[in-house]
Coordinates of C-alpha atoms in Angstrom, one line a residue:
M1240 CA 32.5 4.6 21.5
S1241 CA 30.1 2.6 19.5
P1242 CA 32.3 -0.2 18.0
Q1243 CA 31.5 -1.4 14.4
F1244 CA 32.3 -4.8 12.9
V1245 CA 33.4 -4.3 9.3
D1246 CA 36.0 -5.7 6.9
F1247 CA 38.2 -2.5 7.0
D1248 CA 40.9 -3.7 4.7
A1249 CA 39.0 -6.1 2.4
D1250 CA 40.9 -9.2 3.4
G1251 CA 37.8 -11.2 4.1
K1252 CA 38.0 -10.9 7.9
L1253 CA 35.9 -8.7 10.2
D1254 CA 37.7 -6.0 12.0
I1255 CA 36.6 -3.6 14.7
V1256 CA 36.4 0.2 14.1
A1257 CA 35.7 2.4 17.1
G1258 CA 36.2 5.9 18.3
I1259 CA 37.5 6.2 21.9
F1260 CA 37.9 8.8 24.6
D1261 CA 41.4 9.9 23.4
G1262 CA 39.8 11.6 20.4
S1263 CA 41.0 9.3 17.6
P1264 CA 39.4 6.4 15.7
H1265 CA 41.0 3.1 16.3
L1266 CA 41.1 -0.3 14.5
S1267 CA 41.4 -3.8 15.8
R1268 CA 42.3 -6.1 12.9
G1269 CA 40.7 -9.5 12.7
T1270 CA 43.0 -12.5 12.4
D1271 CA 42.6 -16.2 12.4
K1272 CA 43.3 -16.1 16.2
G1273 CA 40.9 -13.3 17.0
F1274 CA 41.3 -9.5 17.1
G1275 CA 44.6 -7.7 17.3
A1276 CA 45.5 -4.9 19.7
P1277 CA 43.8 -1.6 18.9
E1278 CA 45.8 0.8 16.7
Q1279 CA 45.2 4.4 15.8
I1280 CA 43.8 4.9 12.3
L1281 CA 46.2 7.4 10.5
D1282 CA 45.9 9.7 7.6
R1283 CA 47.9 9.3 4.4
D1284 CA 50.9 11.1 5.9
G1285 CA 50.9 8.8 8.9
R1286 CA 49.4 11.3 11.3
R1287 CA 46.6 10.7 13.8
I1288 CA 43.1 11.4 12.6
V1289 CA 41.5 13.9 15.1
L1290 CA 38.8 16.5 15.0
D1291 CA 40.1 18.9 17.5
Q1292 CA 40.8 18.0 21.1
F1293 CA 42.8 14.8 21.7
W1294 CA 45.0 13.2 24.3
N1295 CA 48.6 13.8 23.4
F1296 CA 50.5 10.6 24.3
D1297 CA 53.9 12.4 24.0
T1298 CA 53.1 15.3 26.3
K1299 CA 50.6 13.3 28.4
K1300 CA 48.0 16.1 28.3
W1301 CA 44.9 17.1 26.4
D1302 CA 45.9 19.0 23.3
R1303 CA 44.3 20.6 20.2
A1304 CA 45.1 20.0 16.6
T1305 CA 47.1 22.7 14.9
R1306 CA 48.1 23.2 11.2
K1307 CA 50.8 25.2 9.6
A1308 CA 49.8 28.0 7.2
G1309 CA 48.2 26.7 4.1
E1310 CA 47.2 23.3 5.5
P1311 CA 43.6 22.4 6.1
L1312 CA 42.1 23.3 9.5
Q1313 CA 40.8 20.6 11.8
L1314 CA 37.1 21.1 12.6
G1315 CA 35.1 20.0 15.6
G1316 CA 35.6 20.3 19.3
G1317 CA 35.1 17.1 21.3
H1318 CA 37.5 14.3 22.2
A1319 CA 35.0 11.4 22.6
T1320 CA 34.9 10.8 18.9
S1321 CA 32.5 8.3 17.3
A1322 CA 33.7 6.5 14.2
I1323 CA 32.3 4.2 11.5
A1324 CA 33.7 3.0 8.1
W1325 CA 31.3 3.5 5.1
D1326 CA 31.9 3.8 1.4
W1327 CA 30.5 7.3 1.3
D1328 CA 31.4 8.2 -2.2
G1329 CA 30.7 4.9 -3.9
D1330 CA 34.2 4.3 -5.2
G1331 CA 34.6 0.8 -3.7
D1332 CA 36.7 1.6 -0.6
L1333 CA 35.7 2.5 2.9
D1334 CA 35.8 6.1 4.1
L1335 CA 35.5 7.3 7.7
L1336 CA 32.6 9.1 9.4
L1337 CA 33.5 10.9 12.6
G1338 CA 30.9 12.1 15.1
D1339 CA 31.9 15.1 17.2
H1340 CA 31.0 14.9 20.9
A1341 CA 31.1 18.6 21.4
S1342 CA 29.6 20.3 18.3
D1343 CA 26.7 17.9 17.1
H1344 CA 28.4 17.7 13.7
V1345 CA 29.5 14.6 11.7
Y1346 CA 32.6 14.8 9.5
L1347 CA 34.0 12.7 6.6
R1348 CA 37.6 11.6 6.0
R1349 CA 37.8 10.3 2.5
N1350 CA 39.8 7.2 1.6
E1351 CA 42.3 8.3 -1.0
G1352 CA 43.9 4.9 -1.2
T1353 CA 42.3 1.6 -2.0
A1354 CA 40.0 -0.9 -0.3
Q1355 CA 43.0 -3.1 0.7
V1356 CA 45.3 -0.2 1.6
P1357 CA 43.3 2.7 3.0
A1358 CA 45.0 6.2 2.9
F1359 CA 42.8 8.8 4.4
G1360 CA 42.9 12.5 3.5
K1361 CA 43.8 15.3 5.9
D1362 CA 40.5 17.2 5.6
N1363 CA 37.6 16.8 8.0
E1364 CA 34.7 17.5 5.6
E1365 CA 31.5 18.6 7.3
L1366 CA 28.6 16.4 6.1
Q1367 CA 25.4 17.8 4.8
A1368 CA 21.9 16.5 5.3
G1369 CA 18.9 18.0 3.6
G1370 CA 21.0 20.8 2.2
A1371 CA 22.3 21.9 5.6
P1372 CA 25.1 20.8 7.9
L1373 CA 24.3 17.4 9.4
L1374 CA 23.6 17.9 13.1
V1375 CA 22.8 15.3 15.8
P1376 CA 21.1 17.2 18.6
G1377 CA 22.7 16.5 22.0
T1378 CA 26.1 15.7 20.5
V1379 CA 27.0 12.4 18.8
A1380 CA 27.0 9.2 20.7
T1381 CA 26.4 6.5 18.0
L1382 CA 26.6 6.3 14.2
R1383 CA 25.2 3.2 12.4
V1384 CA 24.9 2.4 8.7
L1385 CA 21.8 0.4 7.7
D1386 CA 18.9 0.3 5.2
W1387 CA 16.2 1.8 7.3
N1388 CA 13.4 2.0 4.7
G1389 CA 14.3 -1.1 2.6
D1390 CA 15.0 0.7 -0.7
G1391 CA 18.4 -0.9 -1.1
K1392 CA 20.4 2.2 -0.1
P1393 CA 22.4 2.5 3.1
D1394 CA 21.0 5.1 5.5
L1395 CA 22.6 6.8 8.5
L1396 CA 21.3 6.1 12.1
A1397 CA 22.6 8.5 14.7
S1398 CA 21.9 9.0 18.4
G1399 CA 22.8 11.8 20.8
M1400 CA 24.7 11.9 24.1
G1401 CA 22.7 14.7 25.7
D1402 CA 23.5 16.2 29.0
A1403 CA 25.0 13.1 30.7
F1404 CA 25.0 14.3 34.4
Q1405 CA 22.9 17.4 34.9
D1406 CA 19.3 18.5 34.2
G1407 CA 19.9 19.7 30.7
P1408 CA 18.1 18.2 27.7
G1409 CA 18.9 14.5 26.9
G1410 CA 19.7 12.8 23.7
G1411 CA 17.5 11.4 20.9
V1412 CA 17.7 9.0 17.9
Y1413 CA 17.5 10.1 14.3
V1414 CA 17.7 8.5 10.8
F1415 CA 19.0 10.3 7.7
L1416 CA 17.7 8.6 4.6
N1417 CA 20.0 8.2 1.6
T1418 CA 18.4 9.8 -1.5
G1419 CA 21.5 9.4 -3.7
D1420 CA 22.4 6.9 -6.4
A1421 CA 26.1 6.2 -7.0
T1422 CA 27.1 8.5 -4.1
T1423 CA 25.5 9.2 -0.7
V1424 CA 23.1 12.1 -0.4
L1425 CA 21.4 12.3 3.0
G1426 CA 18.0 13.9 3.6
A1427 CA 16.9 15.9 6.6
P1428 CA 16.8 14.0 9.9
I1429 CA 13.7 12.0 10.8
T1430 CA 13.2 11.8 14.6
L1431 CA 12.7 8.3 15.9
V1432 CA 13.2 9.0 19.6
P1433 CA 12.8 12.7 20.6
R1434 CA 15.2 14.4 23.0
S1435 CA 14.4 13.9 26.6
T1436 CA 13.3 16.6 29.2
K1437 CA 14.2 14.3 32.1
S1438 CA 10.9 15.1 33.8
D1439 CA 9.7 11.6 34.7
D1440 CA 9.3 10.2 38.2
Q1441 CA 10.4 6.7 37.1
P1442 CA 12.7 5.3 34.5
T1443 CA 10.6 5.3 31.3
R1444 CA 13.1 6.0 28.5
P1445 CA 16.8 6.6 27.7
D1446 CA 17.8 10.1 28.6
A1447 CA 21.5 10.4 28.1
G1448 CA 24.3 8.6 26.4
L1449 CA 22.0 7.0 23.8
Y1450 CA 23.6 4.1 21.9
A1451 CA 21.2 3.0 19.2
D1452 CA 21.1 0.1 16.8
A1453 CA 18.4 -1.4 14.6
F1454 CA 17.4 -5.0 13.9
D1455 CA 14.2 -6.9 12.9
L1456 CA 13.7 -8.2 16.3
D1457 CA 10.1 -9.3 15.8
G1458 CA 10.6 -10.8 12.4
D1459 CA 7.9 -8.7 10.7
G1460 CA 10.2 -7.4 7.9
D1461 CA 11.0 -3.9 9.3
L1462 CA 13.8 -2.6 11.5
D1463 CA 13.1 -2.1 15.2
L1464 CA 15.3 0.0 17.6
V1465 CA 17.4 -1.1 20.5
V1466 CA 18.7 1.8 22.5
G1467 CA 21.0 1.6 25.5
G1468 CA 21.5 4.6 27.8
Y1469 CA 21.1 6.3 31.1
S1470 CA 17.7 7.1 32.5
H1471 CA 17.3 10.1 34.7
W1472 CA 14.3 10.4 37.0
T1473 CA 13.2 11.9 40.3
P1474 CA 11.0 9.7 42.5
K1475 CA 8.0 11.3 44.1
G1476 CA 8.5 12.1 47.7
A1477 CA 6.0 12.2 50.6
A1478 CA 4.5 15.3 52.0
L1479 CA 6.7 16.7 54.8
D1480 CA 5.6 18.1 58.1
E1481 CA 7.0 21.3 59.6
A1482 CA 9.8 19.5 61.5
Q1483 CA 10.9 17.6 58.4
Q1484 CA 11.0 20.8 56.4
Q1485 CA 13.2 22.4 59.0
R1486 CA 15.5 19.3 58.9
V1487 CA 15.7 19.6 55.1
A1488 CA 16.9 23.2 55.4
V1489 CA 19.5 22.3 58.0
L1490 CA 20.8 19.4 55.8
Q1491 CA 21.0 21.5 52.7
V1492 CA 23.1 24.1 54.5
A1493 CA 25.4 21.5 55.9
I1494 CA 25.8 19.8 52.6
A1495 CA 26.6 23.1 50.8
T1496 CA 29.2 23.9 53.6
Q1497 CA 30.9 20.5 53.3
E1498 CA 31.1 20.7 49.5
A1499 CA 32.6 24.1 49.7
R1500 CA 35.1 22.8 52.2
L1501 CA 36.1 20.0 49.8
Q1502 CA 36.7 22.6 47.1
Q1503 CA 38.7 24.7 49.4
L1504 CA 40.9 21.7 50.4
Q1505 CA 41.6 21.0 46.8
A1506 CA 42.5 24.7 46.2
E1507 CA 44.9 24.6 49.2
V1508 CA 46.6 21.5 47.8
V1509 CA 47.0 23.1 44.4
A1510 CA 48.3 26.3 45.9
A1511 CA 50.8 24.5 48.0
H1512 CA 51.9 22.4 45.0
D1513 CA 52.4 25.5 42.9
K1514 CA 54.8 26.9 45.5
A1515 CA 56.6 23.6 46.2
R1516 CA 57.2 22.6 42.6
V1517 CA 59.5 25.5 41.7
G1518 CA 62.7 24.1 40.4
L1519 CA 61.4 20.5 40.2
D1520 CA 61.2 18.4 37.1
E1521 CA 57.8 16.9 36.0
E1522 CA 58.4 13.6 37.8
Q1523 CA 59.4 15.3 41.1
A1524 CA 56.5 17.7 40.8
N1525 CA 54.0 14.9 40.4
K1526 CA 55.5 13.1 43.4
K1527 CA 55.2 16.3 45.5
Y1528 CA 51.5 16.7 44.5
S1529 CA 50.8 13.1 45.6
E1530 CA 52.5 13.8 48.9
L1531 CA 50.5 17.0 49.5
Y1532 CA 47.2 15.4 48.4
K1533 CA 47.8 12.4 50.7
A1534 CA 48.6 14.6 53.7
R1535 CA 45.1 16.1 53.5
Q1536 CA 43.3 12.8 52.8
P1537 CA 42.2 12.2 56.5
E1538 CA 40.4 15.5 56.6
R1539 CA 39.0 15.0 53.2
S1540 CA 37.7 11.5 54.1
E1541 CA 36.0 12.8 57.2
I1542 CA 34.2 15.5 55.3
Q1543 CA 33.2 13.0 52.6
K1544 CA 31.8 10.7 55.3
Q1545 CA 29.7 13.4 56.7
L1546 CA 28.6 14.5 53.3
Q1547 CA 27.5 11.1 52.3
A1548 CA 25.5 10.6 55.5
G1549 CA 23.8 14.0 55.0
K1550 CA 22.9 13.3 51.4
A1551 CA 21.4 9.9 52.4
E1552 CA 19.2 11.5 55.0
L1553 CA 18.2 14.3 52.7
D1554 CA 17.3 11.8 50.0
S1555 CA 15.0 10.0 52.4
L1556 CA 13.1 13.2 52.8
V1557 CA 13.4 14.8 49.4
P1558 CA 14.3 12.1 46.8
A1559 CA 17.3 13.1 44.6
V1560 CA 17.6 12.5 40.9
R1561 CA 18.3 8.9 40.0
R1562 CA 20.6 7.9 37.2
E1563 CA 20.9 4.2 36.0
S1564 CA 21.6 2.5 32.7
F1565 CA 19.0 0.3 30.9
V1566 CA 18.4 -1.1 27.4
W1567 CA 15.1 -0.2 25.7
Y1568 CA 13.3 -1.9 22.8
Y1569 CA 11.2 0.2 20.4
E1570 CA 9.0 -1.8 18.0
N1571 CA 8.6 -0.3 14.6
L1572 CA 4.9 0.1 14.0
A1573 CA 5.1 2.1 10.8
G1574 CA 6.8 -0.6 8.6
R1575 CA 9.2 0.3 5.8
T1576 CA 8.1 3.2 3.7
A1577 CA 9.9 2.1 0.5
R1578 CA 10.7 -1.2 -1.0

């Protein structure tokens, strides 16, 4: 999730900080021979830094953070956490900013140690922007620190994930200008790329999973945007005659029936597994599930084959939504507003 090159431990070598799908920020330390293996970034007590949902490597399942009475609650709700290191409070060491994939919020973990030996607190502090909770519409995909308006202060660039697979609103790109002096004070969001409605008939913009960064690509002294992401569009189809319309109706019924049958097959496998796993340990239960799933695979494969053929024919008559990743360049025509 949006890796950042930064000297995390002030040893003169660039490291990589990144949030990943398991719900925790990770660090790959830079060495004279390259980057080391990723390691979880821990708090001052040696515990994983999480917002809420995370992959529990001990139990091998998705879990949620809990706290004993009197300990701070973990905020947030998504496991695809974005992470960057930034000296938020101006005390000379790097803190952590965590973007929540589920709630649109961004949280702060303060570094209570030193620049050389970070020790992060246990609180997830909700960031403010313009006097209100900092929200990135469409859930957080990317966080970047840069001087957007050229006033010498680091600002926050953020982009949204949006609805990645369905027809819900897409993501956008926003900048939060730093109005503070010794410490960071963020203003209300400025929209650079508005959220998408996914209503185009060709790929014209990033719609979901927006990963934004800024550079002076044209050398004119201001920062331009580079945004990677998925475009969603529905090609225009041709007018259908009566026979084609009837064929579309037949195909739609067949596809719905086949999809329902696949769901029923899976439910039958789960039900059979629930009955067969009684008295088995976890390893034996997993093996039994694999056996039951494999036994139904020929039937599943035949349905999937028919389903694929039906969808291909339907798409030739009524084009389906397309989804493909691209990279877009947005030239900054306004210039920097402050120097």
